[in-house]
C-alpha cells in the first residue's frame, strides 16, 4: 500500500464518524434518534475507511477486494439515515415493517452481487483498468444496470429524508437552526458531488470528492456537538414547554426529592426554585408535603382544594411514575390542573338542581314558599339581606312580601311602579348588578329614581321574577362587602329567580284551585260542601265549650218571577248582589254559604236567639232597601224571608239547620219579607 496526501482527509473523516457514533451510543437513552444516528456514523466510518484502503492499495485485485466490501455499505446507509429522520421528527407512521424489509432488500442483493463474480457484472462491468497519478491509483470501470438501480435507490431515500428535514426546518428553534442548515448543506453537497462523479463529471480527474465532503460534514457535526448539543434538543424543548405551561409541574426523583419545578409550580408553592430543588417532598410546608407525597410511585388521579373558603381553588392532580427505556423507575411526574371554574360550575349545577327540587315540591301557602326561598338563596349566595316583592299588574304597584334583614322596606307597603330600583327592574324586566356603592349612586342619578333604603349596600343584585312574559315581582340580595357578587353570581340568581317565579305561580294557581273547591263560583261565598265542613267544626267547638250558636236560613221571595221576566242572567246578578249584602252585614266570625238555588245559610257563633233575630232583621232590611242594577241599567228591588233557630241540647248541625229552614218556610207562609224563629 502507498500512502497519499489525498487519503489523509478520509482517515480524518473516518475518525470523526467513529467519534460521532460513540457519542450517539452514549446518548441513546436521551434521544430516540441517537441509536440510528450511531449506526449511520459507524457505517459511514467503515465505508470511508474501506474507500481509503482501496485508494492506497496497489494492485488491481487488491482494489477490487476493497471495492466489493465497500459497495453494499453504500446501499445500507439510507436506512439508518431515514430511521434517524423519522424518529427526530416523531413521524412513526412513515416507518412500517414492510418498508423496512424493502429497505433491507437492496443491500442484501448488493452483498449477493458482490460475492458472486458472475452477478458482479450486473453491478460493475469487467472492463477495469488502473490509472496511476499523483493522488494514487484510481480504478476506472463502466457501471452495470444494477449499479444505476442502487444509485437511484440511494439518492431517492437520502433526498426524501432531506426534504422531510427541510420542511420542518422552520420548527427548529433559532438556537439550533444555523447548525441544522450547515449540516444539511454539507450532506446535500456530498450527495450532489457523488451524483456528478457517478455521471462522469469529475471535478478532479479520476477522484471522487464525496468522502472529503462527507468528512467536512462530519467535522461540522463534530464542532457543533459542543456548541449546540443537538442531542439535548429534546430535553431543552421539554423544559421550555414545561416553563410556559400554566399548570404547576413537579418532577421528583426516586428519593422523592424535587428534581424539577416549572415557573407555575414555583409561584403556586410560594418558595423560590433554589429552595425547592433538592428538597424532600415530605419536608415541604403543608399542604405540599401531603400533595407531592401522595403518589408513592403509583399512578394517581385526585382532586383537592387550596386556600380559604372565600378564595378556595380546586385542582386536579395527576401523578405518573417515570421510567427509562428498560422500564426502571426513575421518579415521579406530578401535574396540577386548575379546575376551580369546573368545580364551581358543578357545585352550582348541583345546588340549583337541589333548589329546583325544593321549590318544585308542593307548597300550599306563600309563607312556606318564602321560607324555602330564603333557605335556597342563603345556600347559593352571600346574602346579607333578601327582599322579595310582589307586583300587582292591576294597580301598577309593588309590595315587599318578605324581608330578611333590618334597613329594608316595610312589609305590606305598596309602592308605585316609578318608585325605587325595584320599580325599574319590573318596568324593564332586566336584572341589575352593582359591585359597589358608587355604581348604585350613579344608577340612581342616571335614571332619576330614588330609594327609601337609608344605608346603601356595597354590593347589590336585583332580578325580575318572570313567568313567561308576566312580571310577578322581584328578588334582591345585598352584601356589606364591595365586589361580593360577579356575573357568575348574577347568572345563579337569575336562574334561581326563574325557579322562584314558577313556584310563586304554582302557589297562586293552587290557591285559586283551592278557592274554587270551597267557593260558590257565582256568588263568591262558601259553597254548600265547604259551609258544612266549616259548620261542623264550629258546631263541635260550641259543644265542647258549651257556647251558644244560632242558624239563619234565607230564601229570596218570588225569585222565579225574576228569572221568568228578566232572564237567568239577571237572576244571577240578583244572587251575587244579595250575597254581597249578606257578606257586608255579617261579622267576620260568622259563616255564610249558598245552600242551594236562591237559598242561603249562616251560622252565628256566640249568638243567642234574641241577638240572632236582631241580626236577621238587619239583613232583611238591608236587602229590602237595596236597589239592584241589572245589566240593562234597570233597577230591581227584592225581598228575603229569614228563619232563625238557636242550638239546643239534642241538636246536630243538620237538625239545627232544619229547624231554621222550617222557620224560614213559616215566614213565607205568613206573607214573606219577614223574620220568624223556631223556638
PDB file of C-alpha atoms in Angstrom, residues 1-284:
ATOM      1  CA  UNK A   1       0.000   0.000   0.000  1.00  0.00           C
ATOM      2  CA  UNK A   2       1.088   3.543  -0.707  1.00  0.00           C
ATOM      3  CA  UNK A   3       0.022   6.477   1.435  1.00  0.00           C
ATOM      4  CA  UNK A   4      -1.004   9.713  -0.359  1.00  0.00           C
ATOM      5  CA  UNK A   5      -1.928  13.168   0.865  1.00  0.00           C
ATOM      6  CA  UNK A   6      -5.428  12.658  -0.543  1.00  0.00           C
ATOM      7  CA  UNK A   7      -6.097   9.773   1.866  1.00  0.00           C
ATOM      8  CA  UNK A   8      -5.464  11.906   4.980  1.00  0.00           C
ATOM      9  CA  UNK A   9      -8.916  13.661   4.922  1.00  0.00           C
ATOM     10  CA  UNK A  10     -10.536  10.235   4.535  1.00  0.00           C
ATOM     11  CA  UNK A  11      -8.883   8.913   7.675  1.00  0.00           C
ATOM     12  CA  UNK A  12      -9.809  12.119   9.500  1.00  0.00           C
ATOM     13  CA  UNK A  13     -13.408  11.682   8.295  1.00  0.00           C
ATOM     14  CA  UNK A  14     -13.474   8.046   9.411  1.00  0.00           C
ATOM     15  CA  UNK A  15     -12.208   9.010  12.867  1.00  0.00           C
ATOM     16  CA  UNK A  16     -14.764  11.848  13.091  1.00  0.00           C
ATOM     17  CA  UNK A  17     -17.575   9.485  12.104  1.00  0.00           C
ATOM     18  CA  UNK A  18     -16.390   6.978  14.689  1.00  0.00           C
ATOM     19  CA  UNK A  19     -16.327   9.689  17.367  1.00  0.00           C
ATOM     20  CA  UNK A  20     -19.868  10.753  16.437  1.00  0.00           C
ATOM     21  CA  UNK A  21     -21.046   7.145  16.551  1.00  0.00           C
ATOM     22  CA  UNK A  22     -19.634   6.684  20.045  1.00  0.00           C
ATOM     23  CA  UNK A  23     -21.197   9.976  21.139  1.00  0.00           C
ATOM     24  CA  UNK A  24     -24.582   8.783  19.845  1.00  0.00           C
ATOM     25  CA  UNK A  25     -24.244   5.495  21.754  1.00  0.00           C
ATOM     26  CA  UNK A  26     -23.584   7.425  24.959  1.00  0.00           C
ATOM     27  CA  UNK A  27     -26.746   9.482  24.477  1.00  0.00           C
ATOM     28  CA  UNK A  28     -29.048   6.739  23.206  1.00  0.00           C
ATOM     29  CA  UNK A  29     -31.160   6.894  26.368  1.00  0.00           C
ATOM     30  CA  UNK A  30     -31.827  10.623  25.974  1.00  0.00           C
ATOM     31  CA  UNK A  31     -32.996  10.744  22.370  1.00  0.00           C
ATOM     32  CA  UNK A  32     -34.690   8.094  20.233  1.00  0.00           C
ATOM     33  CA  UNK A  33     -32.838   9.376  17.138  1.00  0.00           C
ATOM     34  CA  UNK A  34     -29.435   8.723  18.724  1.00  0.00           C
ATOM     35  CA  UNK A  35     -29.371   4.953  18.032  1.00  0.00           C
ATOM     36  CA  UNK A  36     -29.904   5.179  14.243  1.00  0.00           C
ATOM     37  CA  UNK A  37     -27.513   8.152  14.202  1.00  0.00           C
ATOM     38  CA  UNK A  38     -24.816   5.932  15.730  1.00  0.00           C
ATOM     39  CA  UNK A  39     -25.465   3.167  13.170  1.00  0.00           C
ATOM     40  CA  UNK A  40     -25.242   5.677  10.341  1.00  0.00           C
ATOM     41  CA  UNK A  41     -21.958   7.095  11.650  1.00  0.00           C
ATOM     42  CA  UNK A  42     -20.438   3.596  12.183  1.00  0.00           C
ATOM     43  CA  UNK A  43     -21.413   2.639   8.628  1.00  0.00           C
ATOM     44  CA  UNK A  44     -20.047   5.920   7.234  1.00  0.00           C
ATOM     45  CA  UNK A  45     -16.775   5.405   9.156  1.00  0.00           C
ATOM     46  CA  UNK A  46     -16.412   1.868   7.797  1.00  0.00           C
ATOM     47  CA  UNK A  47     -17.308   2.900   4.238  1.00  0.00           C
ATOM     48  CA  UNK A  48     -14.792   5.801   4.352  1.00  0.00           C
ATOM     49  CA  UNK A  49     -12.052   3.538   5.749  1.00  0.00           C
ATOM     50  CA  UNK A  50     -12.657   0.961   3.028  1.00  0.00           C
ATOM     51  CA  UNK A  51     -12.630   3.686   0.403  1.00  0.00           C
ATOM     52  CA  UNK A  52      -9.278   4.920   1.753  1.00  0.00           C
ATOM     53  CA  UNK A  53      -7.891   1.376   1.746  1.00  0.00           C
ATOM     54  CA  UNK A  54      -8.980   0.998  -1.846  1.00  0.00           C
ATOM     55  CA  UNK A  55      -7.093   4.122  -2.825  1.00  0.00           C
ATOM     56  CA  UNK A  56      -3.825   3.263  -1.083  1.00  0.00           C
ATOM     57  CA  UNK A  57      -3.834  -0.324  -2.344  1.00  0.00           C
ATOM     58  CA  UNK A  58      -1.517  -1.016  -5.340  1.00  0.00           C
ATOM     59  CA  UNK A  59      -2.739  -3.935  -7.447  1.00  0.00           C
ATOM     60  CA  UNK A  60      -5.988  -4.280  -9.409  1.00  0.00           C
ATOM     61  CA  UNK A  61      -7.082  -7.354  -7.477  1.00  0.00           C
ATOM     62  CA  UNK A  62      -6.483  -5.632  -4.156  1.00  0.00           C
ATOM     63  CA  UNK A  63      -8.545  -2.614  -5.211  1.00  0.00           C
ATOM     64  CA  UNK A  64     -11.404  -4.867  -6.372  1.00  0.00           C
ATOM     65  CA  UNK A  65     -11.366  -6.604  -2.991  1.00  0.00           C
ATOM     66  CA  UNK A  66     -11.876  -3.359  -1.081  1.00  0.00           C
ATOM     67  CA  UNK A  67     -14.461  -2.260  -3.639  1.00  0.00           C
ATOM     68  CA  UNK A  68     -16.540  -5.436  -3.135  1.00  0.00           C
ATOM     69  CA  UNK A  69     -16.543  -4.826   0.628  1.00  0.00           C
ATOM     70  CA  UNK A  70     -17.427  -1.146   0.271  1.00  0.00           C
ATOM     71  CA  UNK A  71     -20.327  -1.211  -2.222  1.00  0.00           C
ATOM     72  CA  UNK A  72     -23.015  -2.917  -0.010  1.00  0.00           C
ATOM     73  CA  UNK A  73     -22.325  -0.384   2.753  1.00  0.00           C
ATOM     74  CA  UNK A  74     -23.361   2.458   0.458  1.00  0.00           C
ATOM     75  CA  UNK A  75     -26.835   0.990  -0.112  1.00  0.00           C
ATOM     76  CA  UNK A  76     -27.231   0.291   3.642  1.00  0.00           C
ATOM     77  CA  UNK A  77     -26.517   3.930   4.633  1.00  0.00           C
ATOM     78  CA  UNK A  78     -30.001   5.330   3.705  1.00  0.00           C
ATOM     79  CA  UNK A  79     -31.778   3.011   6.190  1.00  0.00           C
ATOM     80  CA  UNK A  80     -30.310   4.419   9.478  1.00  0.00           C
ATOM     81  CA  UNK A  81     -30.428   7.925   7.988  1.00  0.00           C
ATOM     82  CA  UNK A  82     -34.158   7.603   7.244  1.00  0.00           C
ATOM     83  CA  UNK A  83     -34.813   5.982  10.639  1.00  0.00           C
ATOM     84  CA  UNK A  84     -32.969   8.857  12.350  1.00  0.00           C
ATOM     85  CA  UNK A  85     -35.060  11.394  10.420  1.00  0.00           C
ATOM     86  CA  UNK A  86     -38.352   9.676  11.283  1.00  0.00           C
ATOM     87  CA  UNK A  87     -37.530   9.495  14.980  1.00  0.00           C
ATOM     88  CA  UNK A  88     -36.219  13.050  15.106  1.00  0.00           C
ATOM     89  CA  UNK A  89     -39.442  14.353  13.518  1.00  0.00           C
ATOM     90  CA  UNK A  90     -41.635  11.938  15.535  1.00  0.00           C
ATOM     91  CA  UNK A  91     -43.255  10.520  12.401  1.00  0.00           C
ATOM     92  CA  UNK A  92     -43.550   6.782  13.183  1.00  0.00           C
ATOM     93  CA  UNK A  93     -46.263   6.334  10.551  1.00  0.00           C
ATOM     94  CA  UNK A  94     -43.560   6.693   7.838  1.00  0.00           C
ATOM     95  CA  UNK A  95     -41.705   3.604   9.031  1.00  0.00           C
ATOM     96  CA  UNK A  96     -43.808   0.462   8.584  1.00  0.00           C
ATOM     97  CA  UNK A  97     -42.446  -3.078   8.921  1.00  0.00           C
ATOM     98  CA  UNK A  98     -42.923  -3.714   5.182  1.00  0.00           C
ATOM     99  CA  UNK A  99     -40.965  -0.579   4.280  1.00  0.00           C
ATOM    100  CA  UNK A 100     -38.018  -1.665   6.460  1.00  0.00           C
ATOM    101  CA  UNK A 101     -37.907  -5.045   4.651  1.00  0.00           C
ATOM    102  CA  UNK A 102     -37.868  -3.269   1.286  1.00  0.00           C
ATOM    103  CA  UNK A 103     -35.049  -1.021   2.526  1.00  0.00           C
ATOM    104  CA  UNK A 104     -33.016  -4.093   3.538  1.00  0.00           C
ATOM    105  CA  UNK A 105     -33.651  -5.911   0.262  1.00  0.00           C
ATOM    106  CA  UNK A 106     -31.305  -3.733  -1.846  1.00  0.00           C
ATOM    107  CA  UNK A 107     -28.244  -4.063   0.499  1.00  0.00           C
ATOM    108  CA  UNK A 108     -28.900  -7.818   0.657  1.00  0.00           C
ATOM    109  CA  UNK A 109     -28.881  -8.062  -3.154  1.00  0.00           C
ATOM    110  CA  UNK A 110     -25.768  -5.879  -3.202  1.00  0.00           C
ATOM    111  CA  UNK A 111     -23.986  -8.372  -0.963  1.00  0.00           C
ATOM    112  CA  UNK A 112     -25.100 -11.222  -3.260  1.00  0.00           C
ATOM    113  CA  UNK A 113     -23.886  -9.418  -6.420  1.00  0.00           C
ATOM    114  CA  UNK A 114     -20.547  -8.541  -4.849  1.00  0.00           C
ATOM    115  CA  UNK A 115     -19.992 -12.104  -3.576  1.00  0.00           C
ATOM    116  CA  UNK A 116     -20.754 -13.866  -6.900  1.00  0.00           C
ATOM    117  CA  UNK A 117     -18.333 -12.966  -9.746  1.00  0.00           C
ATOM    118  CA  UNK A 118     -20.987 -13.827 -12.342  1.00  0.00           C
ATOM    119  CA  UNK A 119     -23.541 -11.434 -10.838  1.00  0.00           C
ATOM    120  CA  UNK A 120     -20.898  -8.782 -10.148  1.00  0.00           C
ATOM    121  CA  UNK A 121     -21.019  -7.934 -13.877  1.00  0.00           C
ATOM    122  CA  UNK A 122     -24.568  -6.575 -13.328  1.00  0.00           C
ATOM    123  CA  UNK A 123     -23.070  -4.152 -10.841  1.00  0.00           C
ATOM    124  CA  UNK A 124     -19.730  -3.280 -12.443  1.00  0.00           C
ATOM    125  CA  UNK A 125     -18.713  -4.454 -15.903  1.00  0.00           C
ATOM    126  CA  UNK A 126     -15.438  -6.382 -16.152  1.00  0.00           C
ATOM    127  CA  UNK A 127     -13.545  -3.838 -18.280  1.00  0.00           C
ATOM    128  CA  UNK A 128     -11.467  -2.459 -15.342  1.00  0.00           C
ATOM    129  CA  UNK A 129      -8.241  -0.580 -15.842  1.00  0.00           C
ATOM    130  CA  UNK A 130      -5.973   1.171 -13.384  1.00  0.00           C
ATOM    131  CA  UNK A 131      -4.901   4.786 -13.800  1.00  0.00           C
ATOM    132  CA  UNK A 132      -1.936   5.977 -11.738  1.00  0.00           C
ATOM    133  CA  UNK A 133      -1.414   9.653 -10.919  1.00  0.00           C
ATOM    134  CA  UNK A 134      -0.119  11.822  -8.085  1.00  0.00           C
ATOM    135  CA  UNK A 135      -3.092  11.018  -5.873  1.00  0.00           C
ATOM    136  CA  UNK A 136      -2.591   7.286  -6.114  1.00  0.00           C
ATOM    137  CA  UNK A 137      -4.066   4.538  -8.266  1.00  0.00           C
ATOM    138  CA  UNK A 138      -7.643   5.116  -9.427  1.00  0.00           C
ATOM    139  CA  UNK A 139      -9.794   2.205 -10.574  1.00  0.00           C
ATOM    140  CA  UNK A 140     -11.848   3.113 -13.658  1.00  0.00           C
ATOM    141  CA  UNK A 141     -14.812   0.973 -14.746  1.00  0.00           C
ATOM    142  CA  UNK A 142     -18.165   1.030 -16.548  1.00  0.00           C
ATOM    143  CA  UNK A 143     -21.313   0.715 -14.439  1.00  0.00           C
ATOM    144  CA  UNK A 144     -23.821  -2.071 -14.942  1.00  0.00           C
ATOM    145  CA  UNK A 145     -27.668  -1.896 -14.788  1.00  0.00           C
ATOM    146  CA  UNK A 146     -27.866  -2.862 -11.105  1.00  0.00           C
ATOM    147  CA  UNK A 147     -25.438  -0.062 -10.284  1.00  0.00           C
ATOM    148  CA  UNK A 148     -27.846   2.575 -11.595  1.00  0.00           C
ATOM    149  CA  UNK A 149     -30.795   0.994  -9.808  1.00  0.00           C
ATOM    150  CA  UNK A 150     -28.993   1.024  -6.449  1.00  0.00           C
ATOM    151  CA  UNK A 151     -27.778   4.595  -7.040  1.00  0.00           C
ATOM    152  CA  UNK A 152     -31.381   5.685  -7.680  1.00  0.00           C
ATOM    153  CA  UNK A 153     -32.443   3.896  -4.502  1.00  0.00           C
ATOM    154  CA  UNK A 154     -29.602   5.534  -2.550  1.00  0.00           C
ATOM    155  CA  UNK A 155     -30.272   9.082  -3.710  1.00  0.00           C
ATOM    156  CA  UNK A 156     -34.057   8.677  -3.500  1.00  0.00           C
ATOM    157  CA  UNK A 157     -34.115   7.784   0.186  1.00  0.00           C
ATOM    158  CA  UNK A 158     -31.487  10.379   1.134  1.00  0.00           C
ATOM    159  CA  UNK A 159     -33.270  13.153  -0.762  1.00  0.00           C
ATOM    160  CA  UNK A 160     -36.630  12.105   0.734  1.00  0.00           C
ATOM    161  CA  UNK A 161     -35.113  12.344   4.203  1.00  0.00           C
ATOM    162  CA  UNK A 162     -33.538  15.732   3.448  1.00  0.00           C
ATOM    163  CA  UNK A 163     -36.866  17.048   2.115  1.00  0.00           C
ATOM    164  CA  UNK A 164     -38.619  15.982   5.361  1.00  0.00           C
ATOM    165  CA  UNK A 165     -35.967  17.790   7.404  1.00  0.00           C
ATOM    166  CA  UNK A 166     -36.150  20.906   5.222  1.00  0.00           C
ATOM    167  CA  UNK A 167     -39.941  21.096   5.586  1.00  0.00           C
ATOM    168  CA  UNK A 168     -39.548  21.028   9.365  1.00  0.00           C
ATOM    169  CA  UNK A 169     -36.576  23.416   9.464  1.00  0.00           C
ATOM    170  CA  UNK A 170     -38.844  26.344  10.412  1.00  0.00           C
ATOM    171  CA  UNK A 171     -39.947  24.473  13.545  1.00  0.00           C
ATOM    172  CA  UNK A 172     -36.343  24.152  14.749  1.00  0.00           C
ATOM    173  CA  UNK A 173     -35.537  26.743  17.457  1.00  0.00           C
ATOM    174  CA  UNK A 174     -33.338  29.593  16.201  1.00  0.00           C
ATOM    175  CA  UNK A 175     -30.626  28.463  18.597  1.00  0.00           C
ATOM    176  CA  UNK A 176     -30.168  25.250  16.524  1.00  0.00           C
ATOM    177  CA  UNK A 177     -31.213  26.482  13.090  1.00  0.00           C
ATOM    178  CA  UNK A 178     -27.739  27.644  11.977  1.00  0.00           C
ATOM    179  CA  UNK A 179     -26.217  24.294  12.856  1.00  0.00           C
ATOM    180  CA  UNK A 180     -29.026  22.407  11.120  1.00  0.00           C
ATOM    181  CA  UNK A 181     -28.578  24.449   7.930  1.00  0.00           C
ATOM    182  CA  UNK A 182     -24.802  23.778   7.855  1.00  0.00           C
ATOM    183  CA  UNK A 183     -25.250  20.022   8.399  1.00  0.00           C
ATOM    184  CA  UNK A 184     -27.996  19.775   5.775  1.00  0.00           C
ATOM    185  CA  UNK A 185     -25.967  21.847   3.312  1.00  0.00           C
ATOM    186  CA  UNK A 186     -22.881  19.658   3.817  1.00  0.00           C
ATOM    187  CA  UNK A 187     -24.884  16.451   3.351  1.00  0.00           C
ATOM    188  CA  UNK A 188     -26.626  17.837   0.277  1.00  0.00           C
ATOM    189  CA  UNK A 189     -23.290  18.976  -1.244  1.00  0.00           C
ATOM    190  CA  UNK A 190     -21.826  15.499  -0.658  1.00  0.00           C
ATOM    191  CA  UNK A 191     -24.821  13.884  -2.405  1.00  0.00           C
ATOM    192  CA  UNK A 192     -24.580  16.273  -5.376  1.00  0.00           C
ATOM    193  CA  UNK A 193     -20.828  15.712  -5.702  1.00  0.00           C
ATOM    194  CA  UNK A 194     -21.247  11.941  -5.582  1.00  0.00           C
ATOM    195  CA  UNK A 195     -24.023  12.132  -8.187  1.00  0.00           C
ATOM    196  CA  UNK A 196     -21.794  14.200 -10.514  1.00  0.00           C
ATOM    197  CA  UNK A 197     -18.990  11.682 -10.060  1.00  0.00           C
ATOM    198  CA  UNK A 198     -21.263   8.774 -10.998  1.00  0.00           C
ATOM    199  CA  UNK A 199     -22.461  10.707 -14.054  1.00  0.00           C
ATOM    200  CA  UNK A 200     -18.850  11.085 -15.242  1.00  0.00           C
ATOM    201  CA  UNK A 201     -18.500  14.718 -14.224  1.00  0.00           C
ATOM    202  CA  UNK A 202     -15.309  14.811 -12.136  1.00  0.00           C
ATOM    203  CA  UNK A 203     -14.100  17.994 -10.512  1.00  0.00           C
ATOM    204  CA  UNK A 204     -10.736  16.263 -10.073  1.00  0.00           C
ATOM    205  CA  UNK A 205      -9.907  13.712 -12.808  1.00  0.00           C
ATOM    206  CA  UNK A 206     -10.277  10.153 -11.538  1.00  0.00           C
ATOM    207  CA  UNK A 207     -11.080  11.274  -7.999  1.00  0.00           C
ATOM    208  CA  UNK A 208     -14.424  11.019  -6.088  1.00  0.00           C
ATOM    209  CA  UNK A 209     -14.738  14.039  -3.779  1.00  0.00           C
ATOM    210  CA  UNK A 210     -17.658  12.525  -1.805  1.00  0.00           C
ATOM    211  CA  UNK A 211     -15.536  11.231   1.108  1.00  0.00           C
ATOM    212  CA  UNK A 212     -13.776  14.578   1.729  1.00  0.00           C
ATOM    213  CA  UNK A 213     -17.116  16.383   1.612  1.00  0.00           C
ATOM    214  CA  UNK A 214     -18.616  13.840   3.973  1.00  0.00           C
ATOM    215  CA  UNK A 215     -15.566  14.439   6.136  1.00  0.00           C
ATOM    216  CA  UNK A 216     -16.336  18.154   6.075  1.00  0.00           C
ATOM    217  CA  UNK A 217     -19.944  17.387   7.085  1.00  0.00           C
ATOM    218  CA  UNK A 218     -18.633  15.174   9.880  1.00  0.00           C
ATOM    219  CA  UNK A 219     -16.309  17.938  11.081  1.00  0.00           C
ATOM    220  CA  UNK A 220     -19.247  20.412  11.085  1.00  0.00           C
ATOM    221  CA  UNK A 221     -21.305  17.986  13.131  1.00  0.00           C
ATOM    222  CA  UNK A 222     -18.371  17.316  15.473  1.00  0.00           C
ATOM    223  CA  UNK A 223     -17.788  21.023  16.020  1.00  0.00           C
ATOM    224  CA  UNK A 224     -21.497  21.557  16.673  1.00  0.00           C
ATOM    225  CA  UNK A 225     -21.667  18.855  19.335  1.00  0.00           C
ATOM    226  CA  UNK A 226     -20.003  21.004  21.927  1.00  0.00           C
ATOM    227  CA  UNK A 227     -21.523  24.294  20.777  1.00  0.00           C
ATOM    228  CA  UNK A 228     -25.142  23.285  20.064  1.00  0.00           C
ATOM    229  CA  UNK A 229     -25.536  19.936  21.831  1.00  0.00           C
ATOM    230  CA  UNK A 230     -28.010  18.537  19.316  1.00  0.00           C
ATOM    231  CA  UNK A 231     -28.940  15.520  21.430  1.00  0.00           C
ATOM    232  CA  UNK A 232     -30.010  17.853  24.229  1.00  0.00           C
ATOM    233  CA  UNK A 233     -32.590  19.424  21.928  1.00  0.00           C
ATOM    234  CA  UNK A 234     -35.448  17.243  23.159  1.00  0.00           C
ATOM    235  CA  UNK A 235     -34.746  17.835  26.868  1.00  0.00           C
ATOM    236  CA  UNK A 236     -34.395  21.579  26.213  1.00  0.00           C
ATOM    237  CA  UNK A 237     -37.638  21.579  24.265  1.00  0.00           C
ATOM    238  CA  UNK A 238     -39.414  19.647  27.007  1.00  0.00           C
ATOM    239  CA  UNK A 239     -38.144  22.055  29.625  1.00  0.00           C
ATOM    240  CA  UNK A 240     -39.223  25.053  27.520  1.00  0.00           C
ATOM    241  CA  UNK A 241     -42.721  23.600  27.142  1.00  0.00           C
ATOM    242  CA  UNK A 242     -42.970  22.965  30.871  1.00  0.00           C
ATOM    243  CA  UNK A 243     -41.850  26.515  31.626  1.00  0.00           C
ATOM    244  CA  UNK A 244     -44.604  28.114  29.562  1.00  0.00           C
ATOM    245  CA  UNK A 245     -47.307  25.819  30.962  1.00  0.00           C
ATOM    246  CA  UNK A 246     -49.860  27.439  33.257  1.00  0.00           C
ATOM    247  CA  UNK A 247     -50.231  24.174  35.149  1.00  0.00           C
ATOM    248  CA  UNK A 248     -47.761  23.546  38.005  1.00  0.00           C
ATOM    249  CA  UNK A 249     -45.358  20.698  37.111  1.00  0.00           C
ATOM    250  CA  UNK A 250     -43.171  18.844  39.629  1.00  0.00           C
ATOM    251  CA  UNK A 251     -40.617  16.104  38.902  1.00  0.00           C
ATOM    252  CA  UNK A 252     -39.401  14.008  41.848  1.00  0.00           C
ATOM    253  CA  UNK A 253     -36.531  11.521  41.778  1.00  0.00           C
ATOM    254  CA  UNK A 254     -36.519   8.043  43.342  1.00  0.00           C
ATOM    255  CA  UNK A 255     -35.717   9.534  46.758  1.00  0.00           C
ATOM    256  CA  UNK A 256     -38.790  11.861  46.467  1.00  0.00           C
ATOM    257  CA  UNK A 257     -36.540  14.904  46.051  1.00  0.00           C
ATOM    258  CA  UNK A 258     -37.677  17.679  43.735  1.00  0.00           C
ATOM    259  CA  UNK A 259     -35.590  17.465  40.557  1.00  0.00           C
ATOM    260  CA  UNK A 260     -37.584  19.984  38.514  1.00  0.00           C
ATOM    261  CA  UNK A 261     -40.303  22.586  39.076  1.00  0.00           C
ATOM    262  CA  UNK A 262     -41.641  24.944  36.437  1.00  0.00           C
ATOM    263  CA  UNK A 263     -42.426  28.617  36.974  1.00  0.00           C
ATOM    264  CA  UNK A 264     -46.125  27.935  37.644  1.00  0.00           C
ATOM    265  CA  UNK A 265     -45.202  25.442  40.386  1.00  0.00           C
ATOM    266  CA  UNK A 266     -42.750  27.909  41.922  1.00  0.00           C
ATOM    267  CA  UNK A 267     -45.427  30.619  42.033  1.00  0.00           C
ATOM    268  CA  UNK A 268     -48.060  28.254  43.407  1.00  0.00           C
ATOM    269  CA  UNK A 269     -45.896  26.936  46.258  1.00  0.00           C
ATOM    270  CA  UNK A 270     -44.618  30.432  47.027  1.00  0.00           C
ATOM    271  CA  UNK A 271     -40.974  29.413  47.503  1.00  0.00           C
ATOM    272  CA  UNK A 272     -38.006  30.213  45.233  1.00  0.00           C
ATOM    273  CA  UNK A 273     -36.837  27.474  42.880  1.00  0.00           C
ATOM    274  CA  UNK A 274     -33.429  27.412  44.531  1.00  0.00           C
ATOM    275  CA  UNK A 275     -35.127  26.355  47.770  1.00  0.00           C
ATOM    276  CA  UNK A 276     -37.431  23.795  46.156  1.00  0.00           C
ATOM    277  CA  UNK A 277     -34.888  21.939  44.011  1.00  0.00           C
ATOM    278  CA  UNK A 278     -33.338  19.111  46.002  1.00  0.00           C
ATOM    279  CA  UNK A 279     -35.891  19.388  48.808  1.00  0.00           C
ATOM    280  CA  UNK A 280     -37.566  16.182  50.007  1.00  0.00           C
ATOM    281  CA  UNK A 281     -41.321  16.257  49.407  1.00  0.00           C
ATOM    282  CA  UNK A 282     -42.245  15.383  53.000  1.00  0.00           C
ATOM    283  CA  UNK A 283     -40.134  18.302  54.291  1.00  0.00           C
ATOM    284  CA  UNK A 284     -42.116  20.908  52.334  1.00  0.00           C
TER     285      UNK A 284
END
